[in-house]
């Protein structure tokens, strides 16, 4: 393993999540656990759809349920860190179904390395405000939470970004899910839960951000349960797509590309990561688990303007602004190699912009879960992702 890849794998541990269990954990069990450590854990409710969110933990969605308190808990978080009493001082390691981050990970303008140090794993250092800063609650109701605070983020070039960061989280009802996605859920036995996060950062400093000294895009990530036969589904705008960005390890047997759709295995059985650059993007991705009878859909804001910049977080690349718009990470459990990363992750980036003082950057990401038989879920997959759940690799 080369010197560039190893630290990136070590950094992935910052997003590590609790180990999988043979039997699923209920939403209420996770809520009971989290309330021992998270003072403001708030449960939003729309019928049987539930969401556990903490305003102070930087507007973090810990988990959701589509079947009430006793339904499956759909988001991962790092239980071991909480039990060790370290979670509130290491927010970067807390996990959850949706959380705010910034990029890039590596390169001249990385926000994870101090200036003038070699970019290897042992030199990585999370900005203090990302790891310890709690947010203030601006608004809370039975369907929405808004939280914000002022932050200072520094990059490897020595640039200091003074920002006001805000996170708005809304839990949708069934009618809103149907309207947003243009689907019908009322007929049949399908269950659903959906929410949107809207993250905004404002340049509160006195100078305009410059691509020559680094920019600060919004990076939204979320941990989800893997299963042995689960595949992520990533539609693109090109039927001639023949490759995806490969991170860390060989993708043989882990990636299939059919008619412009990339399939990526998310079983937490092999450490890897894939991505797509701007030219291939349709701002939607998903996954299907036959074991859980679960279809997941993620939609994010995206501007197709080819002049926009996306930061590069691929280790070993020289161009700072030809990066991916989306990524999917697949973890693994390999105790001899000290890896206990049993989750997969949906990730999306905003563009990186040269904000003037007072200007804002915004990025939205919505997550939807649907539970039902393959026959019930297939119309949703066909309509939104352009694939049939009755075709390979699902059978």
Coordinates of C-alpha atoms in Angstrom, one line a residue:
X1 CA 0.0 0.0 0.0
X2 CA 1.5 3.3 -1.0
X3 CA 2.2 6.3 1.2
X4 CA -0.7 8.3 -0.2
X5 CA -3.4 5.7 0.1
X6 CA -2.6 4.6 3.7
X7 CA -3.3 8.0 5.4
X8 CA -6.6 8.3 3.5
X9 CA -7.7 5.0 4.9
X10 CA -6.7 6.1 8.3
X11 CA -8.7 9.3 7.9
X12 CA -11.7 7.3 6.9
X13 CA -11.8 6.2 10.5
X14 CA -12.9 9.7 11.4
X15 CA -16.3 8.7 9.9
X16 CA -16.3 5.2 11.5
X17 CA -19.6 3.8 12.8
X18 CA -20.7 1.2 15.2
X19 CA -20.3 -2.5 14.4
X20 CA -23.2 -4.3 12.7
X21 CA -25.5 -6.6 14.6
X22 CA -27.2 -9.8 13.6
X23 CA -30.5 -8.4 14.6
X24 CA -31.4 -4.8 13.7
X25 CA -31.4 -2.1 16.3
X26 CA -34.8 -0.3 16.8
X27 CA -35.1 3.4 16.5
X28 CA -36.2 3.7 20.1
X29 CA -33.2 1.7 21.3
X30 CA -30.9 4.2 19.5
X31 CA -32.8 7.2 20.9
X32 CA -32.6 5.8 24.4
X33 CA -28.8 5.3 24.0
X34 CA -28.1 8.7 22.5
X35 CA -30.1 10.6 25.1
X36 CA -27.6 9.5 27.7
X37 CA -25.0 11.6 25.9
X38 CA -26.8 14.2 23.7
X39 CA -28.7 16.7 25.8
X40 CA -30.8 18.1 23.0
X41 CA -31.6 15.0 21.0
X42 CA -34.9 15.8 19.2
X43 CA -37.3 13.4 17.7
X44 CA -39.2 14.7 14.7
X45 CA -42.4 12.8 13.8
X46 CA -44.7 12.7 10.7
X47 CA -47.0 9.7 11.2
X48 CA -44.8 6.5 11.5
X49 CA -41.8 8.4 10.0
X50 CA -39.3 9.5 12.7
X51 CA -36.0 11.3 12.8
X52 CA -33.5 11.7 15.6
X53 CA -31.5 15.0 15.2
X54 CA -29.3 17.1 17.4
X55 CA -29.2 20.9 16.7
X56 CA -26.1 21.3 18.9
X57 CA -24.2 18.5 17.3
X58 CA -23.8 20.8 14.2
X59 CA -27.3 20.0 13.0
X60 CA -26.6 16.2 12.8
X61 CA -29.2 13.6 11.8
X62 CA -28.3 10.5 13.8
X63 CA -30.9 8.1 12.4
X64 CA -34.4 7.7 11.1
X65 CA -37.2 5.1 11.1
X66 CA -40.0 4.5 8.6
X67 CA -42.0 2.2 11.0
X68 CA -42.3 4.1 14.3
X69 CA -40.3 3.7 17.5
X70 CA -39.9 -0.1 17.1
X71 CA -38.9 0.1 13.4
X72 CA -35.4 -0.4 12.1
X73 CA -32.9 2.3 12.9
X74 CA -31.6 3.3 9.5
X75 CA -28.5 5.5 10.4
X76 CA -25.1 4.6 11.8
X77 CA -23.2 6.4 14.6
X78 CA -20.1 5.6 16.6
X79 CA -21.4 4.0 19.9
X80 CA -18.0 3.1 21.1
X81 CA -16.9 6.8 21.0
X82 CA -19.9 7.7 23.1
X83 CA -19.3 5.0 25.7
X84 CA -15.7 6.2 26.0
X85 CA -16.9 9.7 26.8
X86 CA -15.1 11.2 23.9
X87 CA -17.8 11.9 21.4
X88 CA -18.6 15.6 22.3
X89 CA -14.9 16.5 21.8
X90 CA -14.5 14.5 18.6
X91 CA -17.6 15.4 16.6
X92 CA -15.8 14.4 13.4
X93 CA -16.0 10.8 14.6
X94 CA -19.6 10.7 15.7
X95 CA -21.1 9.5 12.4
X96 CA -24.8 9.7 11.7
X97 CA -27.2 9.7 8.8
X98 CA -26.4 13.2 7.7
X99 CA -23.6 15.6 8.8
X100 CA -21.8 18.7 7.6
X101 CA -18.2 18.7 6.5
X102 CA -15.9 20.8 4.3
X103 CA -13.4 20.0 1.6
X104 CA -10.9 19.3 0.2
X105 CA -9.4 16.3 2.0
X106 CA -5.9 16.6 0.5
X107 CA -3.9 18.8 -1.8
X108 CA -2.5 22.3 -1.6
X109 CA -5.7 23.6 0.0
X110 CA -6.6 20.7 2.3
X111 CA -8.4 21.6 5.5
X112 CA -7.1 18.5 7.2
X113 CA -3.4 19.4 7.4
X114 CA -1.6 22.4 8.9
X115 CA 0.7 24.4 6.6
X116 CA 4.1 23.1 5.7
X117 CA 3.7 19.5 6.8
X118 CA 3.9 16.3 4.8
X119 CA 0.4 15.1 4.0
X120 CA 0.5 11.7 5.6
X121 CA -1.9 10.1 8.1
X122 CA 0.0 11.0 11.3
X123 CA 0.0 14.7 10.4
X124 CA -3.7 14.9 9.9
X125 CA -5.5 17.4 12.2
X126 CA -9.2 18.2 12.2
X127 CA -10.0 21.9 12.6
X128 CA -10.9 22.6 16.2
X129 CA -14.3 24.1 15.3
X130 CA -15.2 20.9 13.3
X131 CA -14.4 18.7 16.2
X132 CA -15.6 20.6 19.3
X133 CA -17.9 23.5 18.3
X134 CA -21.5 23.1 19.3
X135 CA -24.2 24.9 17.4
X136 CA -27.0 27.1 18.7
X137 CA -30.7 26.1 18.2
X138 CA -32.4 28.7 16.1
X139 CA -35.7 26.9 15.5
X140 CA -37.4 23.7 16.4
X141 CA -40.8 22.1 15.7
X142 CA -42.3 18.7 15.1
X143 CA -41.0 18.7 11.5
X144 CA -38.0 21.0 11.4
X145 CA -34.8 22.0 13.2
X146 CA -32.5 24.9 12.4
X147 CA -29.1 25.4 14.1
X148 CA -26.0 27.6 13.4
X149 CA -22.8 29.1 14.7
X150 CA -19.7 31.0 13.7
X151 CA -16.7 29.0 12.7
X152 CA -13.1 29.4 11.6
X153 CA -11.6 26.8 9.3
X154 CA -7.9 26.8 8.2
X155 CA -6.3 25.1 5.2
X156 CA -2.8 23.8 4.4
X157 CA -2.0 27.0 2.4
X158 CA -2.5 29.1 5.5
X159 CA -5.8 30.6 4.5
X160 CA -8.3 31.2 7.3
X161 CA -12.0 31.0 6.5
X162 CA -14.3 32.9 8.9
X163 CA -17.8 31.7 8.3
X164 CA -21.3 31.5 9.7
X165 CA -22.6 28.0 9.2
X166 CA -26.3 27.1 9.3
X167 CA -28.1 23.7 9.0
X168 CA -31.8 23.4 8.4
X169 CA -33.3 19.9 8.7
X170 CA -36.8 19.1 7.6
X171 CA -38.7 15.8 8.0
X172 CA -41.2 15.3 5.1
X173 CA -44.7 13.9 5.1
X174 CA -45.8 11.3 2.5
X175 CA -47.4 14.0 0.3
X176 CA -44.2 16.0 0.2
X177 CA -42.1 12.9 -0.6
X178 CA -44.5 12.1 -3.5
X179 CA -44.3 15.7 -4.8
X180 CA -40.5 16.0 -4.5
X181 CA -39.8 12.8 -6.3
X182 CA -42.9 12.6 -8.6
X183 CA -43.9 9.2 -7.4
X184 CA -47.0 7.6 -5.8
X185 CA -46.8 5.9 -2.4
X186 CA -50.4 5.8 -1.2
X187 CA -51.2 2.4 -2.9
X188 CA -49.7 -0.8 -1.6
X189 CA -47.8 -1.6 1.6
X190 CA -44.7 0.6 1.0
X191 CA -43.4 2.5 4.0
X192 CA -41.3 5.6 3.7
X193 CA -39.3 8.3 5.5
X194 CA -37.6 11.3 3.9
X195 CA -35.8 14.4 5.0
X196 CA -33.8 17.3 3.6
X197 CA -30.8 19.1 5.0
X198 CA -30.0 22.6 3.7
X199 CA -26.5 23.8 4.7
X200 CA -25.5 27.4 4.2
X201 CA -22.1 29.0 4.9
X202 CA -21.5 32.8 4.7
X203 CA -18.2 34.5 4.3
X204 CA -18.1 36.7 7.4
X205 CA -14.5 37.7 6.9
X206 CA -13.2 40.9 5.3
X207 CA -11.6 39.4 2.1
X208 CA -12.9 37.6 -1.0
X209 CA -12.0 33.9 -1.2
X210 CA -9.6 33.1 -4.1
X211 CA -9.0 29.8 -5.9
X212 CA -5.3 30.7 -5.7
X213 CA -5.3 30.4 -1.9
X214 CA -8.1 27.8 -1.5
X215 CA -11.8 27.6 -1.5
X216 CA -14.2 26.0 1.0
X217 CA -17.0 23.8 -0.4
X218 CA -19.7 22.1 1.6
X219 CA -19.4 18.3 2.0
X220 CA -22.4 16.3 3.2
X221 CA -22.0 12.7 4.3
X222 CA -24.1 10.0 5.9
X223 CA -23.4 6.5 7.3
X224 CA -25.8 3.7 6.4
X225 CA -26.2 0.0 7.2
X226 CA -24.6 -2.4 4.7
X227 CA -25.9 -5.8 3.7
X228 CA -24.3 -8.7 1.9
X229 CA -26.2 -8.3 -1.4
X230 CA -26.7 -4.5 -1.4
X231 CA -25.6 -2.4 -4.3
X232 CA -25.5 1.3 -4.7
X233 CA -27.0 2.7 -7.9
X234 CA -25.6 5.8 -9.6
X235 CA -27.4 7.0 -12.8
X236 CA -25.4 9.3 -15.1
X237 CA -26.0 11.6 -18.0
X238 CA -24.0 9.4 -20.4
X239 CA -24.9 6.0 -21.8
X240 CA -21.3 5.7 -22.8
X241 CA -19.9 5.8 -19.3
X242 CA -17.1 3.2 -19.0
X243 CA -15.4 4.1 -15.7
X244 CA -15.7 5.7 -12.3
X245 CA -13.1 7.3 -10.1
X246 CA -11.4 4.7 -8.0
X247 CA -10.0 5.3 -4.5
X248 CA -7.8 3.2 -2.3
X249 CA -8.1 -0.3 -3.8
X250 CA -8.9 -2.4 -6.9
X251 CA -12.6 -2.3 -7.9
X252 CA -12.7 -5.5 -9.8
X253 CA -16.0 -7.2 -9.0
X254 CA -17.2 -4.2 -7.0
X255 CA -18.3 -2.0 -9.9
X256 CA -20.6 -2.7 -12.8
X257 CA -21.6 -0.2 -15.5
X258 CA -24.7 -0.8 -17.6
X259 CA -26.2 1.7 -20.0
X260 CA -24.9 4.8 -18.2
X261 CA -25.7 3.5 -14.7
X262 CA -22.9 2.6 -12.2
X263 CA -23.5 -0.2 -9.7
X264 CA -21.2 -0.3 -6.7
X265 CA -21.3 -3.0 -4.0
X266 CA -21.9 -1.7 -0.5
X267 CA -21.6 -4.6 1.8
X268 CA -18.8 -3.3 4.2
X269 CA -16.8 -6.3 3.0
X270 CA -14.0 -4.5 1.1
X271 CA -12.5 -1.1 1.6
X272 CA -13.0 1.0 -1.4
X273 CA -14.5 4.3 -2.7
X274 CA -16.0 5.4 -6.0
X275 CA -16.9 8.8 -7.4
X276 CA -18.0 10.7 -10.5
X277 CA -16.9 14.1 -11.8
X278 CA -19.1 17.0 -12.9
X279 CA -19.4 15.9 -16.6
X280 CA -21.2 12.7 -15.7
X281 CA -23.5 13.9 -13.0
X282 CA -27.2 13.3 -12.6
X283 CA -27.8 14.5 -9.0
X284 CA -29.4 11.3 -7.7
X285 CA -28.0 8.1 -6.3
X286 CA -29.5 5.2 -4.3
X287 CA -29.0 1.7 -3.1
X288 CA -31.1 -1.5 -2.7
X289 CA -30.9 -4.1 0.0
X290 CA -32.9 -7.3 -0.7
X291 CA -32.1 -8.5 2.9
X292 CA -33.8 -5.4 4.4
X293 CA -36.4 -4.9 1.6
X294 CA -35.1 -1.4 1.6
X295 CA -34.6 1.1 -1.3
X296 CA -32.6 4.2 -0.5
X297 CA -32.6 7.4 -2.6
X298 CA -30.3 10.4 -2.2
X299 CA -30.9 13.6 -4.1
X300 CA -28.6 16.7 -3.9
X301 CA -28.3 20.2 -5.4
X302 CA -26.2 20.5 -8.5
X303 CA -25.4 23.2 -11.0
X304 CA -24.3 21.8 -14.4
X305 CA -22.4 25.0 -15.3
X306 CA -19.1 23.7 -16.6
X307 CA -17.2 26.7 -15.3
X308 CA -17.9 25.8 -11.7
X309 CA -15.0 24.3 -9.6
X310 CA -15.1 21.1 -7.6
X311 CA -12.3 20.4 -5.2
X312 CA -10.1 17.3 -5.7
X313 CA -10.0 15.0 -2.7
X314 CA -8.3 12.1 -4.5
X315 CA -4.9 11.4 -3.0
X316 CA -1.9 11.9 -5.3
X317 CA -3.6 14.2 -7.8
X318 CA -2.0 17.6 -8.7
X319 CA -5.0 19.5 -10.0
X320 CA -6.8 21.0 -7.0
X321 CA -10.1 21.7 -8.9
X322 CA -11.0 18.7 -11.0
X323 CA -12.6 16.6 -8.3
X324 CA -15.7 14.5 -7.9
X325 CA -19.2 15.8 -7.2
X326 CA -20.3 12.6 -5.4
X327 CA -18.7 9.7 -3.7
X328 CA -19.8 6.4 -2.2
X329 CA -17.5 4.8 0.4
X330 CA -17.6 1.1 1.3
X331 CA -16.0 0.1 4.6
X332 CA -14.9 -3.3 5.9
X333 CA -14.2 -5.2 9.1
X334 CA -10.7 -6.6 9.0
X335 CA -9.5 -6.8 12.6
X336 CA -5.9 -8.1 11.7
X337 CA -5.5 -4.8 9.8
X338 CA -7.2 -2.9 12.7
X339 CA -10.2 -1.9 10.5
X340 CA -13.6 -1.9 12.0
X341 CA -15.5 0.2 9.5
X342 CA -18.8 -1.6 8.9
X343 CA -20.8 1.0 7.0
X344 CA -21.2 2.5 3.6
X345 CA -21.6 6.2 3.0
X346 CA -23.3 8.6 0.5
X347 CA -21.4 11.8 0.0
X348 CA -22.0 14.9 -2.1
X349 CA -20.1 18.2 -2.6
X350 CA -21.2 21.7 -3.4
X351 CA -19.2 23.7 -6.0
X352 CA -16.3 25.7 -4.6
X353 CA -16.8 29.5 -5.1
X354 CA -14.9 32.7 -4.7
X355 CA -17.2 34.2 -2.1
X356 CA -17.1 37.9 -1.4
X357 CA -17.6 39.1 2.1
X358 CA -21.3 38.6 3.0
X359 CA -21.9 36.1 0.2
X360 CA -23.3 32.7 0.8
X361 CA -22.8 29.1 -0.5
X362 CA -25.7 26.6 -0.2
X363 CA -25.9 22.9 -0.6
X364 CA -29.0 20.7 -0.2
X365 CA -29.2 16.9 0.2
X366 CA -32.3 14.8 0.7
X367 CA -32.5 11.2 1.9
X368 CA -35.4 8.9 1.3
X369 CA -35.9 5.4 2.5
X370 CA -38.6 3.0 1.2
X371 CA -39.5 -0.4 2.6
X372 CA -41.6 -3.0 0.8
X373 CA -41.5 -6.1 -1.4
X374 CA -39.3 -6.0 -4.6
X375 CA -42.5 -5.8 -6.6
X376 CA -43.6 -2.7 -4.7
X377 CA -40.2 -1.0 -4.8
X378 CA -39.3 -1.7 -8.4
X379 CA -41.5 1.1 -9.9
X380 CA -39.7 3.6 -7.7
X381 CA -36.3 2.3 -8.8
X382 CA -37.3 2.3 -12.5
X383 CA -38.7 5.8 -12.4
X384 CA -36.0 7.5 -10.3
X385 CA -32.9 5.5 -11.0
X386 CA -33.7 3.9 -14.4
X387 CA -33.0 0.4 -13.3
X388 CA -35.1 -2.7 -12.6
X389 CA -34.6 -4.5 -9.3
X390 CA -35.3 -7.7 -11.1
X391 CA -32.2 -7.3 -13.3
X392 CA -28.5 -7.9 -12.4
X393 CA -26.8 -7.3 -10.1
X394 CA -29.8 -7.8 -7.8
X395 CA -30.5 -11.4 -8.8

